[in-house]
Coordinates of C-alpha atoms (C1' of nucleotides) and ligand atoms in Angstrom, one line a residue:
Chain A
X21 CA 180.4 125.1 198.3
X22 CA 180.6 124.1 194.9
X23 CA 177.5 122.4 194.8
X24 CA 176.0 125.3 193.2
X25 CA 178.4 124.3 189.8
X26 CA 178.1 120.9 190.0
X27 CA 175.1 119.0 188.8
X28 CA 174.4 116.0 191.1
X29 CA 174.5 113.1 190.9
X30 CA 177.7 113.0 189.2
X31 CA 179.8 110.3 188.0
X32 CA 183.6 110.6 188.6
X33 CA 185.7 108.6 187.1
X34 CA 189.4 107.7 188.4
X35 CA 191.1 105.1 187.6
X36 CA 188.8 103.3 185.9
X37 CA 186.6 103.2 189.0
X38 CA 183.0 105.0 188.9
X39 CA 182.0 106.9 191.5
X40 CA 178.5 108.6 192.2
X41 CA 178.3 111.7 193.8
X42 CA 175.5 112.8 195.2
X43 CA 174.4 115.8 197.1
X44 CA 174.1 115.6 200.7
X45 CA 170.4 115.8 201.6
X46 CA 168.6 116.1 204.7
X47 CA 168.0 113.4 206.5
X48 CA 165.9 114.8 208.4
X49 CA 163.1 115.9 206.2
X50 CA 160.4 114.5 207.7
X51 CA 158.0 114.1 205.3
X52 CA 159.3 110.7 204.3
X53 CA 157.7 108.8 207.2
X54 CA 154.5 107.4 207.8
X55 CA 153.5 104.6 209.3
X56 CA 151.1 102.4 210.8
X57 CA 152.2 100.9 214.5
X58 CA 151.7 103.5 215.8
X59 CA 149.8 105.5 214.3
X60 CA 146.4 104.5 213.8
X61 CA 146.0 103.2 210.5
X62 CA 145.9 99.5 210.5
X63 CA 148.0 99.3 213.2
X64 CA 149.9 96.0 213.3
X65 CA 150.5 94.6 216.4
X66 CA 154.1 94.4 215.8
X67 CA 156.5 96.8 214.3
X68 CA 158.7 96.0 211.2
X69 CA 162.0 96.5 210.7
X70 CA 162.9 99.6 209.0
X71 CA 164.9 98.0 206.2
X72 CA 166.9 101.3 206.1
X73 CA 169.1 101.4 208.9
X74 CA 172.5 99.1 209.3
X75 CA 171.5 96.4 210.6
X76 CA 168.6 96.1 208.3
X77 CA 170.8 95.8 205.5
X78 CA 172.4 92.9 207.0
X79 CA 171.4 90.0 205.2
X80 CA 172.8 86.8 206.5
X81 CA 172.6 86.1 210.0
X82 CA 176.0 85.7 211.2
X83 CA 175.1 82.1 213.4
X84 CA 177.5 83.3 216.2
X85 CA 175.8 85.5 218.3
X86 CA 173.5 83.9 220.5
X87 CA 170.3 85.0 219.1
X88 CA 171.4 82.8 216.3
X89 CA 172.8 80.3 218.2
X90 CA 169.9 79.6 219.9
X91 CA 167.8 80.8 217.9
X92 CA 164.9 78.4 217.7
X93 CA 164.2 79.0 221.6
X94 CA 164.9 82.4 222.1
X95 CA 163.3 83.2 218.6
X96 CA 164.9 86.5 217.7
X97 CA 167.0 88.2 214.8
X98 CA 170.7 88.1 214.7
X99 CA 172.0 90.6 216.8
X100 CA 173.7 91.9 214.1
X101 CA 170.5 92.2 212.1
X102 CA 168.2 93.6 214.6
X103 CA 166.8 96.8 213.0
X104 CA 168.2 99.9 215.0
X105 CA 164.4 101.0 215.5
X106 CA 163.1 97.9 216.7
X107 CA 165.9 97.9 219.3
X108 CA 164.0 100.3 221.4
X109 CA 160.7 98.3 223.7
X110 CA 158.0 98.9 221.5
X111 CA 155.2 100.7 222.7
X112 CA 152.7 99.2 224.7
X113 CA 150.1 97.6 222.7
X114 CA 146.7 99.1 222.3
X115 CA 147.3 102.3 223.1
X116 CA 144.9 103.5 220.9
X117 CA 145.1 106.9 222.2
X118 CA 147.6 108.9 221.4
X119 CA 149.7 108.1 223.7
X120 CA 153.1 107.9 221.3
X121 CA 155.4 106.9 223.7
X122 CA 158.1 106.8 221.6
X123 CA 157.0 109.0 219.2
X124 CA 160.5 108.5 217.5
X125 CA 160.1 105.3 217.2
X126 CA 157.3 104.5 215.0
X127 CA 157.4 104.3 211.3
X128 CA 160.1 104.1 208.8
X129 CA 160.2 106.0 205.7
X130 CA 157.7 105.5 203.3
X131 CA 158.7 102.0 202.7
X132 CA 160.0 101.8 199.6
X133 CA 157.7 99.2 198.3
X134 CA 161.2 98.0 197.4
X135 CA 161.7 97.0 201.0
X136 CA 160.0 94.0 200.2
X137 CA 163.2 92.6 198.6
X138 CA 164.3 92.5 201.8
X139 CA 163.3 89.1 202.0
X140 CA 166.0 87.3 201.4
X141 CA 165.7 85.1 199.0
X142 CA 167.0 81.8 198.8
X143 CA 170.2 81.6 199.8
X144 CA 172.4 80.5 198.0
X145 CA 175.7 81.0 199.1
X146 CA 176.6 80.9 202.6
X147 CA 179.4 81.9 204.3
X148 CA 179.3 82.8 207.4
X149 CA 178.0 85.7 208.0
X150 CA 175.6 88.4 206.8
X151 CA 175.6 89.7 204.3
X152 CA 175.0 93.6 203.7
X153 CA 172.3 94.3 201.4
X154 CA 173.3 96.5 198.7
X155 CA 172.1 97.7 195.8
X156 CA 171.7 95.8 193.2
X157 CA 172.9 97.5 190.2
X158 CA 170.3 99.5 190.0
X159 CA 170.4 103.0 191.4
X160 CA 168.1 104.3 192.9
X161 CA 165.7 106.1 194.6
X162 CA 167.8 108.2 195.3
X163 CA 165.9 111.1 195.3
X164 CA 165.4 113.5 198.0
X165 CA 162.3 111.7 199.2
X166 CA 164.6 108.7 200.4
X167 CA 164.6 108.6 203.8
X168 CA 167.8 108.7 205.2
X169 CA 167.9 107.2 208.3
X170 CA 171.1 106.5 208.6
X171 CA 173.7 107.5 207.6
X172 CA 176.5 105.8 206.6
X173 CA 178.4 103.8 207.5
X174 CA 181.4 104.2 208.4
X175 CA 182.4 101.3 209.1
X176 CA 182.4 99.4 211.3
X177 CA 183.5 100.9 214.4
X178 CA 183.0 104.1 215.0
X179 CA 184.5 106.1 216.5
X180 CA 185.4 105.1 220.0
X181 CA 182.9 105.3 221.8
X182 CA 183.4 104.1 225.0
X183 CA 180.1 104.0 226.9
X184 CA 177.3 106.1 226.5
X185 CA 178.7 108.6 228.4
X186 CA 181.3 109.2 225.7
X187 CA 178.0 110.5 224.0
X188 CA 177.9 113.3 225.9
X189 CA 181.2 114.0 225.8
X190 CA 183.6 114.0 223.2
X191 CA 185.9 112.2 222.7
X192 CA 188.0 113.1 220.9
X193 CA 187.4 115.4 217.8
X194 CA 187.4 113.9 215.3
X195 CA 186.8 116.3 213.2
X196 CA 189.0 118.8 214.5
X197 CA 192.2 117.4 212.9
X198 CA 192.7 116.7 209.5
X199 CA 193.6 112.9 210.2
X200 CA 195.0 110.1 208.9
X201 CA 194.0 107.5 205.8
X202 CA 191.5 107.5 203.9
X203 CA 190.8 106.0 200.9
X204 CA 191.8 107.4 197.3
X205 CA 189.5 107.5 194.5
X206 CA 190.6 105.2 192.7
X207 CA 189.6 102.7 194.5
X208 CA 189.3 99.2 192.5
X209 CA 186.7 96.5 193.8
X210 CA 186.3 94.3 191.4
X211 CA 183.8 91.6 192.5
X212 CA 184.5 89.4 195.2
X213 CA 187.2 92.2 196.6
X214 CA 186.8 93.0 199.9
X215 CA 186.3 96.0 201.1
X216 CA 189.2 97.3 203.0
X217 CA 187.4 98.1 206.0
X218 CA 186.3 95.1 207.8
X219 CA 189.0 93.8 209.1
X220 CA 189.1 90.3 210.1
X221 CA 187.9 89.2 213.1
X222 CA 190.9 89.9 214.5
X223 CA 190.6 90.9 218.0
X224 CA 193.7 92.6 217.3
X225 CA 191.8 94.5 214.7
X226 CA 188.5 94.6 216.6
X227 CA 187.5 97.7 217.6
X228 CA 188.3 98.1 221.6
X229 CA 186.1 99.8 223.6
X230 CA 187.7 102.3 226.1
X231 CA 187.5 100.7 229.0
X232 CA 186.9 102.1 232.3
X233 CA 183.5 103.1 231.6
X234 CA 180.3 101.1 231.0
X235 CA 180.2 98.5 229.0
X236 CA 178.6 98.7 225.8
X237 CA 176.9 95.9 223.9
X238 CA 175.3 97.4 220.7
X239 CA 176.5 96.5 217.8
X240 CA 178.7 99.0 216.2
X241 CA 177.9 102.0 214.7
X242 CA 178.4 102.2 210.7
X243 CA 177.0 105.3 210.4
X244 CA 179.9 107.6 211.2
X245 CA 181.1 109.6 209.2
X246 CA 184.4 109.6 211.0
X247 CA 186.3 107.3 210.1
X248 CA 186.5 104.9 212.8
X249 CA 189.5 103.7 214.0
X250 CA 189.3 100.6 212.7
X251 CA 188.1 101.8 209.1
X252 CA 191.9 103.4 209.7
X253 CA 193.2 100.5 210.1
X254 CA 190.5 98.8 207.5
X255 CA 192.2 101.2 204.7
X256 CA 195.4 100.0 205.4
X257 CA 194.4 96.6 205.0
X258 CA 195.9 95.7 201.5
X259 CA 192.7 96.1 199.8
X260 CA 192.1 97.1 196.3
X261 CA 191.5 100.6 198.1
X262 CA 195.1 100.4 199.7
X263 CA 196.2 99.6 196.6
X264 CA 194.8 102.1 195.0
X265 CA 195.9 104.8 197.5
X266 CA 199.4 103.8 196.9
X267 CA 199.1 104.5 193.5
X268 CA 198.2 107.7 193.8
X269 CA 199.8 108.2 196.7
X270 CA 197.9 111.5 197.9
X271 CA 199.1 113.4 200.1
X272 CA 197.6 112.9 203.5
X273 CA 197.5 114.3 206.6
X274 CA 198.0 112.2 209.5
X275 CA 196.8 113.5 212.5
X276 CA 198.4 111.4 214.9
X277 CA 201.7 112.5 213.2
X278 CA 200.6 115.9 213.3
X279 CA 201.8 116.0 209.6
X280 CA 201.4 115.8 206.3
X281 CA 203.1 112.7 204.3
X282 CA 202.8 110.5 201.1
X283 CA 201.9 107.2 201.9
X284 CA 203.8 104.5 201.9
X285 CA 202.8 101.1 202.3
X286 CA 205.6 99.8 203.0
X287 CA 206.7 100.7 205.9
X288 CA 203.5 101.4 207.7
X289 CA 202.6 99.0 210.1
X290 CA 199.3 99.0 209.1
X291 CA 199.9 97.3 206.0
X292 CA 200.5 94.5 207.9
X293 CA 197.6 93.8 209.3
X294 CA 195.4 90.9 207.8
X295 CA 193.3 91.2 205.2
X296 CA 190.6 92.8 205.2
X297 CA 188.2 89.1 205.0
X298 CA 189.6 86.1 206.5
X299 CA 187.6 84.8 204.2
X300 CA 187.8 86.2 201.1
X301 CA 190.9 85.9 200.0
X302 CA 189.1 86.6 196.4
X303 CA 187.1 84.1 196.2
X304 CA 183.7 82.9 197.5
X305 CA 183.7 80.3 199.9
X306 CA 182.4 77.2 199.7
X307 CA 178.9 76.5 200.8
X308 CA 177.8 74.6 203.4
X309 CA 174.6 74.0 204.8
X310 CA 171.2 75.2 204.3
X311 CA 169.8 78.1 205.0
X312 CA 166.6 80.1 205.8
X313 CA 165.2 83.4 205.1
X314 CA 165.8 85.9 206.9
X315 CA 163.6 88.9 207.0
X316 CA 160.8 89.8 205.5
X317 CA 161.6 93.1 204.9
X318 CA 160.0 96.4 205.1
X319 CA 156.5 96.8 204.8
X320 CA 154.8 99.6 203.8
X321 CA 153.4 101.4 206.7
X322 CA 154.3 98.5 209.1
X323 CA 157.6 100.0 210.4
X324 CA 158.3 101.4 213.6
X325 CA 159.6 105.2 212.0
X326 CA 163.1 106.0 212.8
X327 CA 163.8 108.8 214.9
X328 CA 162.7 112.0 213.1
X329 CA 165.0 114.6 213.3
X330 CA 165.6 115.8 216.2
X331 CA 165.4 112.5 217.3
X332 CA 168.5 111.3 215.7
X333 CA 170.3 113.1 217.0
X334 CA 169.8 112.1 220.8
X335 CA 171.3 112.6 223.6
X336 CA 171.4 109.1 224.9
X337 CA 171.5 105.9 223.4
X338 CA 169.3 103.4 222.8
X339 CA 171.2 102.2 220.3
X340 CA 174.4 102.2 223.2
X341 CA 172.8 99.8 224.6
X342 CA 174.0 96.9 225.6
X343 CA 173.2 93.8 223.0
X344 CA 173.9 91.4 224.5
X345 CA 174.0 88.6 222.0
X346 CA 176.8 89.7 220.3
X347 CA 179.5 87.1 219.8
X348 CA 182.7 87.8 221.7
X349 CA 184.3 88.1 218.9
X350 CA 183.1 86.7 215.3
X351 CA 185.0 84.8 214.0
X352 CA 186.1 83.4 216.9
X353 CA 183.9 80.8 218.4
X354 CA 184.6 82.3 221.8
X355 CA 181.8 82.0 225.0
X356 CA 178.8 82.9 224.0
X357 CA 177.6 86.5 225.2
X358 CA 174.0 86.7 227.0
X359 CA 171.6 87.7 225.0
X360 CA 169.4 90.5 225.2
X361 CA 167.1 92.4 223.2
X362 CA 166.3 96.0 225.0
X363 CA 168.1 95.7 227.8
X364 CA 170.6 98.7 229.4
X365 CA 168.1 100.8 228.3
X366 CA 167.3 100.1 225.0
X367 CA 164.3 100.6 225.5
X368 CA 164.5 104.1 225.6
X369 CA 163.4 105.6 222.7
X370 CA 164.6 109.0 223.8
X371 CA 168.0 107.6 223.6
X372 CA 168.6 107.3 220.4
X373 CA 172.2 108.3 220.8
X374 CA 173.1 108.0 217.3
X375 CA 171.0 106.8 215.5
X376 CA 171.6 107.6 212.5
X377 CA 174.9 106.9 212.4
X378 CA 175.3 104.1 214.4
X379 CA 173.2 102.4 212.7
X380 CA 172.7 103.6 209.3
X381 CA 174.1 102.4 206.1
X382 CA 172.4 104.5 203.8
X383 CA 172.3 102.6 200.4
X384 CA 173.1 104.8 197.8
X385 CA 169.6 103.4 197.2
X386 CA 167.2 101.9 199.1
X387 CA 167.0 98.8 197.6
X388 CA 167.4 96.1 199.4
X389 CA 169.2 92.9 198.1
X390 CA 168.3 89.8 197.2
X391 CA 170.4 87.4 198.4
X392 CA 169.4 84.9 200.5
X393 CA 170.9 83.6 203.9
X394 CA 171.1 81.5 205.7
X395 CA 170.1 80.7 209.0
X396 CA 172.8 78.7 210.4
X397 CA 175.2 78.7 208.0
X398 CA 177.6 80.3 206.3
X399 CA 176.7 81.5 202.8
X400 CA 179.0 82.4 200.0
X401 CA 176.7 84.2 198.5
X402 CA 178.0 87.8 197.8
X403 CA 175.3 90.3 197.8
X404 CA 176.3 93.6 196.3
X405 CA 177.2 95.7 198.8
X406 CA 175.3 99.3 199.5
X407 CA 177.7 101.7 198.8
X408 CA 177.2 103.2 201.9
X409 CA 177.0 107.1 202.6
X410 CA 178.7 108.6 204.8
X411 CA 176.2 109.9 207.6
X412 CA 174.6 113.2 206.7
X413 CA 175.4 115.4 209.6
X414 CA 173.7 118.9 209.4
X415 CA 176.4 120.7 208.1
X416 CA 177.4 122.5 210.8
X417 CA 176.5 119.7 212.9
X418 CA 178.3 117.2 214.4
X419 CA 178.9 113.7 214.7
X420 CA 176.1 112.8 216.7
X421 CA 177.8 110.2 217.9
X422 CA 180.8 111.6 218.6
X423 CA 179.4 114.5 220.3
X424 CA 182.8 115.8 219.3
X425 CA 182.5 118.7 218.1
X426 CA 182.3 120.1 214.9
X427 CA 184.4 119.9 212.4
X428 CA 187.0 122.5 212.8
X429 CA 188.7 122.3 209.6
X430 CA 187.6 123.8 206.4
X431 CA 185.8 121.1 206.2
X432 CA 182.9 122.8 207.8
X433 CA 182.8 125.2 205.1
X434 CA 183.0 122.9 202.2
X435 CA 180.2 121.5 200.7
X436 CA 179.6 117.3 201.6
X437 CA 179.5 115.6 198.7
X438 CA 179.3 111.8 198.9
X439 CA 181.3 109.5 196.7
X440 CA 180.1 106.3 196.2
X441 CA 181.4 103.4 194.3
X442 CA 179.4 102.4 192.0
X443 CA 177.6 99.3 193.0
X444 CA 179.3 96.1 192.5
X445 CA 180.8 94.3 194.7
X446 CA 179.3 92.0 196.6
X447 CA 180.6 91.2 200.3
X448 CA 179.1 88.9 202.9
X449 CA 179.0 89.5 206.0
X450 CA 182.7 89.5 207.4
X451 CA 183.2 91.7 204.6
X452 CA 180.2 94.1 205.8
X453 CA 180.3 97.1 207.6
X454 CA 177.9 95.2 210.3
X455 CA 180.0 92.6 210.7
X456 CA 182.6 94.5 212.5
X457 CA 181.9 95.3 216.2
X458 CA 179.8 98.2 215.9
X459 CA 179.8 100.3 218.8
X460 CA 177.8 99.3 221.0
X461 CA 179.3 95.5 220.4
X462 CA 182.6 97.0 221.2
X463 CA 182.3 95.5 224.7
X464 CA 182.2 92.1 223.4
X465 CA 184.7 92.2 221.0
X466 CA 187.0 94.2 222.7
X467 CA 187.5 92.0 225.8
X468 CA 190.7 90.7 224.4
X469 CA 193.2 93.3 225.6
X470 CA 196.5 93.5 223.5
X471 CA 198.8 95.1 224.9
X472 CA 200.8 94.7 222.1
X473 CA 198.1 95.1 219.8
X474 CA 199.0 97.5 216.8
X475 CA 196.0 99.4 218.5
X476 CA 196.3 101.5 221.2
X477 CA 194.5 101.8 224.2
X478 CA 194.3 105.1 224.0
X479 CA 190.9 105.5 222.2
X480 CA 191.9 109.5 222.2
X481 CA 194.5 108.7 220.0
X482 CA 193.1 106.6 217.7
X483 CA 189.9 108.5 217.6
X484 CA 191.7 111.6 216.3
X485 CA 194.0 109.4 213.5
X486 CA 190.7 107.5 213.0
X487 CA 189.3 110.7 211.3
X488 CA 190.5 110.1 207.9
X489 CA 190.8 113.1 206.0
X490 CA 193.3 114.2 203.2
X491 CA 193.8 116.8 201.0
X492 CA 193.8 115.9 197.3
X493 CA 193.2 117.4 194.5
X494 CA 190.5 115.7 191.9
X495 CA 189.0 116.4 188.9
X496 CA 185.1 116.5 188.4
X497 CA 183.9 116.6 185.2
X498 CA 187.2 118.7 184.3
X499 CA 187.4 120.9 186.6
X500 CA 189.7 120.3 189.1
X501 CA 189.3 121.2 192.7
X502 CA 191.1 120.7 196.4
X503 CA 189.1 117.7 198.3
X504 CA 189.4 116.7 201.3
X505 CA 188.6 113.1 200.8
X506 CA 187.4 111.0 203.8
X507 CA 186.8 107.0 204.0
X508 CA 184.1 105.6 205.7
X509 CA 186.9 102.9 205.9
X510 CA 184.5 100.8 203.9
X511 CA 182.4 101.5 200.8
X512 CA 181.8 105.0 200.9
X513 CA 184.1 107.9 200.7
X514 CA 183.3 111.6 201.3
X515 CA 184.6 114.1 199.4
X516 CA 184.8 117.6 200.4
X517 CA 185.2 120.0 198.0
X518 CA 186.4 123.3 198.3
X519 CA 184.9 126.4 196.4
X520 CA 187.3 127.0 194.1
X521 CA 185.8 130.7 194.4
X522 CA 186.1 131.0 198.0
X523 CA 189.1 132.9 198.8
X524 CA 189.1 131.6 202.4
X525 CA 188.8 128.1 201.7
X526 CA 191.7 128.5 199.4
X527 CA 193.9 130.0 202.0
X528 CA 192.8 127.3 204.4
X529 CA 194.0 124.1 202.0
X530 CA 196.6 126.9 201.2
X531 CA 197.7 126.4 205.3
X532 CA 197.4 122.9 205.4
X533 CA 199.5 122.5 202.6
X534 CA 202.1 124.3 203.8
X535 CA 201.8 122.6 207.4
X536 CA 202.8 119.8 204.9
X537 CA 206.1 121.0 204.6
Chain B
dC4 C1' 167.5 96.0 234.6
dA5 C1' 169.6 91.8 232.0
dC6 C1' 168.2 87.6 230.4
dA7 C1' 165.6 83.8 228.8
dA8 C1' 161.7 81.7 227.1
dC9 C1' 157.8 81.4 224.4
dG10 C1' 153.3 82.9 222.6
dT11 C1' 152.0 85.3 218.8
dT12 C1' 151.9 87.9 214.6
dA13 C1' 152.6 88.0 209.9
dA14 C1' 155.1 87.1 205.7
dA15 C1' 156.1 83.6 202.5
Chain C
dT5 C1' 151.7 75.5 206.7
dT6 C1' 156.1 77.1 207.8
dT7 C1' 159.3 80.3 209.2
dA8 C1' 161.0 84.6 211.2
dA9 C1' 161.2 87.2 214.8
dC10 C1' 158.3 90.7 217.7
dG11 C1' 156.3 91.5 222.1
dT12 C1' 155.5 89.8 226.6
dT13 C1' 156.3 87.6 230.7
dG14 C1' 158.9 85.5 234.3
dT15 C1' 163.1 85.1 236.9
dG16 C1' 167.0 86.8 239.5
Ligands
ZN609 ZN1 173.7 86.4 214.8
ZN610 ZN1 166.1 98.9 210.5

DNA sequence: CACAACGTTAAA
DNA sequence: TTTAACGTTGTG
């Protein structure tokens, strides 16, 4: 890796467009929890929401799913907004003794006393949906002692999942071929630009679930580092990302082609799909209604801890679970999906399938965002959005989630570094990672079956194109260096770079190139 | 189990 | 006090 010669973070610089690198770290450390539910110290009777993982960054309720629609009886978070850790039945009450029954589930990371932005404040704008915390402009704790409970984001829909037994078994590798789109560098979001990756509520563009199995009702994953199939599709959206990758026009590998190819907009279907937010052409929408707070935020030593390590890596999925209350499909005003808070084993905490990545968005920092939303309404406000990691896999490891397995491209010997655009823009929630189907919502959005959909059925294909991945070349701080260059189909982009030293890597862009040909 | 309802906790 | 939403309980 060329870690070792690089001094993190480090800001890269293409096209105008500022990018933070940053070191992978370990998400797993576990000194960065502690907390009170269950643990003994001032125990609160109820758990907190992490503040760190996906959902948590979700700002705005998104009114649609039936926890919001009904939310003044059934008196629960948006589904889309339900903290990944709190997902899980909590443990029962006094159990003074040490009986941790979900001993992954109890407290987040050292809160960041920042958590306590959470709150939303006032809203202001509303849209429709949530909005995805971000970071304000200011970076960071970044540090090693931030907790990393999730990981990234990929965007909204992972990988395919198609029911938790696609856990076990993997789908297909997405790692294992050097796939299709990702974003460039360069990649331009002014303000008020959408990120490419959510694409509409489109049930065309909606994730599908595989069908045949299980359904699944969590919310989708944004952790993946893969690049979900619809972050593929996401990045094709014309986006200021699109854009940009057509300017550059890298060379990319597209895995469902088997091939190598420049990019061209033009004549790939994908272009055609809708933008990336129905509702943002550009500009903020207009405001309408009031709005309410949403959640309080982290509290120090209040939250339920994420999984610790091994723990997020499970087996199993809490997190596949169904949720019930997710909206059909968003921004559709479709039937209104039951609603259900631990159900299909949720309340599992030795489930955690993927925790971290389904859920997690890590923030470039933790901070949370201040922008209020609103309860039943639609805010315009735009929150800046987290540039999202990509999820932090052990390096060797695997996508949890897509128990695929491991990388088998030089990827796995390349050093992770993860590219973040600086924080700026601002999204609400159709433009947020969350907003899309995650996963586990798959089920509800997918329901519409298009046959004629640009989107194939066949999850195995779309998986393995959905794995974004492309050979460029970049320059860091002038040195220049092979990259394999993945989207998270959203905010975040990873970057592999290659040793410039190592001999083998060479040899192994040195083979892809040439596949190229 | 999935779901619905609602008491209750706790932040604002 | 109000509001958000966690945890529990009841039903099928
Ligand atoms: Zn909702
Ligand atoms: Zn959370």
């Amino acid at each position: 890796m060329s870690d070792n010669k690089l001094q993190f973070p480090l800001t890269v610089c293409t096209d105008g467009e500022e990018f933070i690198i940053n070191k992978e770290e370990d998400p797993t450390s576990p000194n960065q929890f502690h907390h009170d539910y269950d643990g003994d110290r001032g125990r609160s009777k109820r758990r907190r929401r992490c503040g760190q993982c996906g959902p948590c960054q979700v700002k705005e309720n998104c009114n649609k799913c039936n926890f919001c629609l009904r939310r003044d009886v059934l008196k629960q978070t948006c589904i889309y907004r339900k903290c990944v850790y709190l997902r899980s039945k909590p443990k029962p009450y006094p159990s003074p003794q040490g009986g941790q029954d979900f001993n992954q589930v109890t407290s987040p990371p050292p809160s960041q006393s920042v958590a306590k932005n959470n709150r939303t404040p006032p809203a202001s704008s509303l849209q429709d949906g949530p909005i995805v915390s971000g970071h304000n402009a200011q970076i960071s704790q970044t540090s090693a002692g931030t907790f990393n409970p999730f990981t990234p984001v990929s965007s909204a829909g992972g990988p395919n999942f198609s029911s938790s037994d696609s856990l076990f078994k993997p789908p297909v590798p997405q790692f294992s071929h050097p796939s299709q789109p990702s974003m460039a560098m360069g990649i331009s979001s002014p303000e008020n630009v959408l990120p490419p990756q959510i694409p509409p509520y489109n049930p065309q563009t909606m994730p599908q679930i595989h069908s045949g199995h299980s359904s699944m009702t969590m919310p989708p994953c944004v952790n993946d580092k893969m690049l979900p199939r619809s972050s593929q599709e996401s990045s094709s959206f014309s986006s200021p990302f699109n854009h940009q990758h057509v300017q550059n026009d890298p060379l990319r590998y597209d895995s469902y082609f088997n091939r190598f190819s420049r990019t061209t907009p033009t004549n790939d279907p994908r272009t055609n799909l809708p933008s990336p937010c129905m509702h943002h052409p550009g500009l903020p929408s207009p405001y309408h209604g009031t709005t309410s707070h949403v959640d309080r935020g982290p509290y120090n030593g209040h939250y339920v801890r994420p999984p610790t390590i091994p723990p997020y890596l499970p087996p199993s999925s809490n997190m596949l679970r169904h949720f019930s209350s997710l909206p059909q499909r968003y921004p559709m005003h479709p039937p209104l999906p039951p609603t259900g808070r631990y159900g299909d084993g949720y309340s599992e905490p030795s489930q955690y399938p993927a925790a971290y990545n389904s859920y997690g968005l890590q923030p470039t920092d933790m901070q949370m965002p201040i922008h209020g939303m609103s309860h039943h309404h639609p805010f315009n406000t735009f929150s800046n959005i987290n540039r999202y990691q990509p999820p932090q896999y052990e390096q060797s490891s695997t996508c949890p989630k897509n128990v695929c397995g491991p990388p088998a491209f030089p990827s796995l010997a390349l050093g992770t570094l993860r590219v973040q655009e600086r924080p700026q823009g601002i999204h609400n929630f159709r433009c947020n990672p969350f907003y899309r189907p995650l996963p586990w919502e798959k089920q509800f959005f997918h329901p519409i079956h298009q046959p004629n959909s640009a989107m194939s059925d066949d999850s195995s294909k779309m998986s393995s194109a959905s794995s974004g991945f492309e050979c460029d070349v970049i320059c860091i701080d002038d040195m220049q260096m092979n990259a394999y260059i993945r989207s998270d189909g959203c905010n975040s982009i990873e970057i592999e770079i290659e040793d410039p030293h190592s001999p083998n890597e060479q040899n192994k862009y040195d083979d892809i190139k040439k596949k190229n040909n």
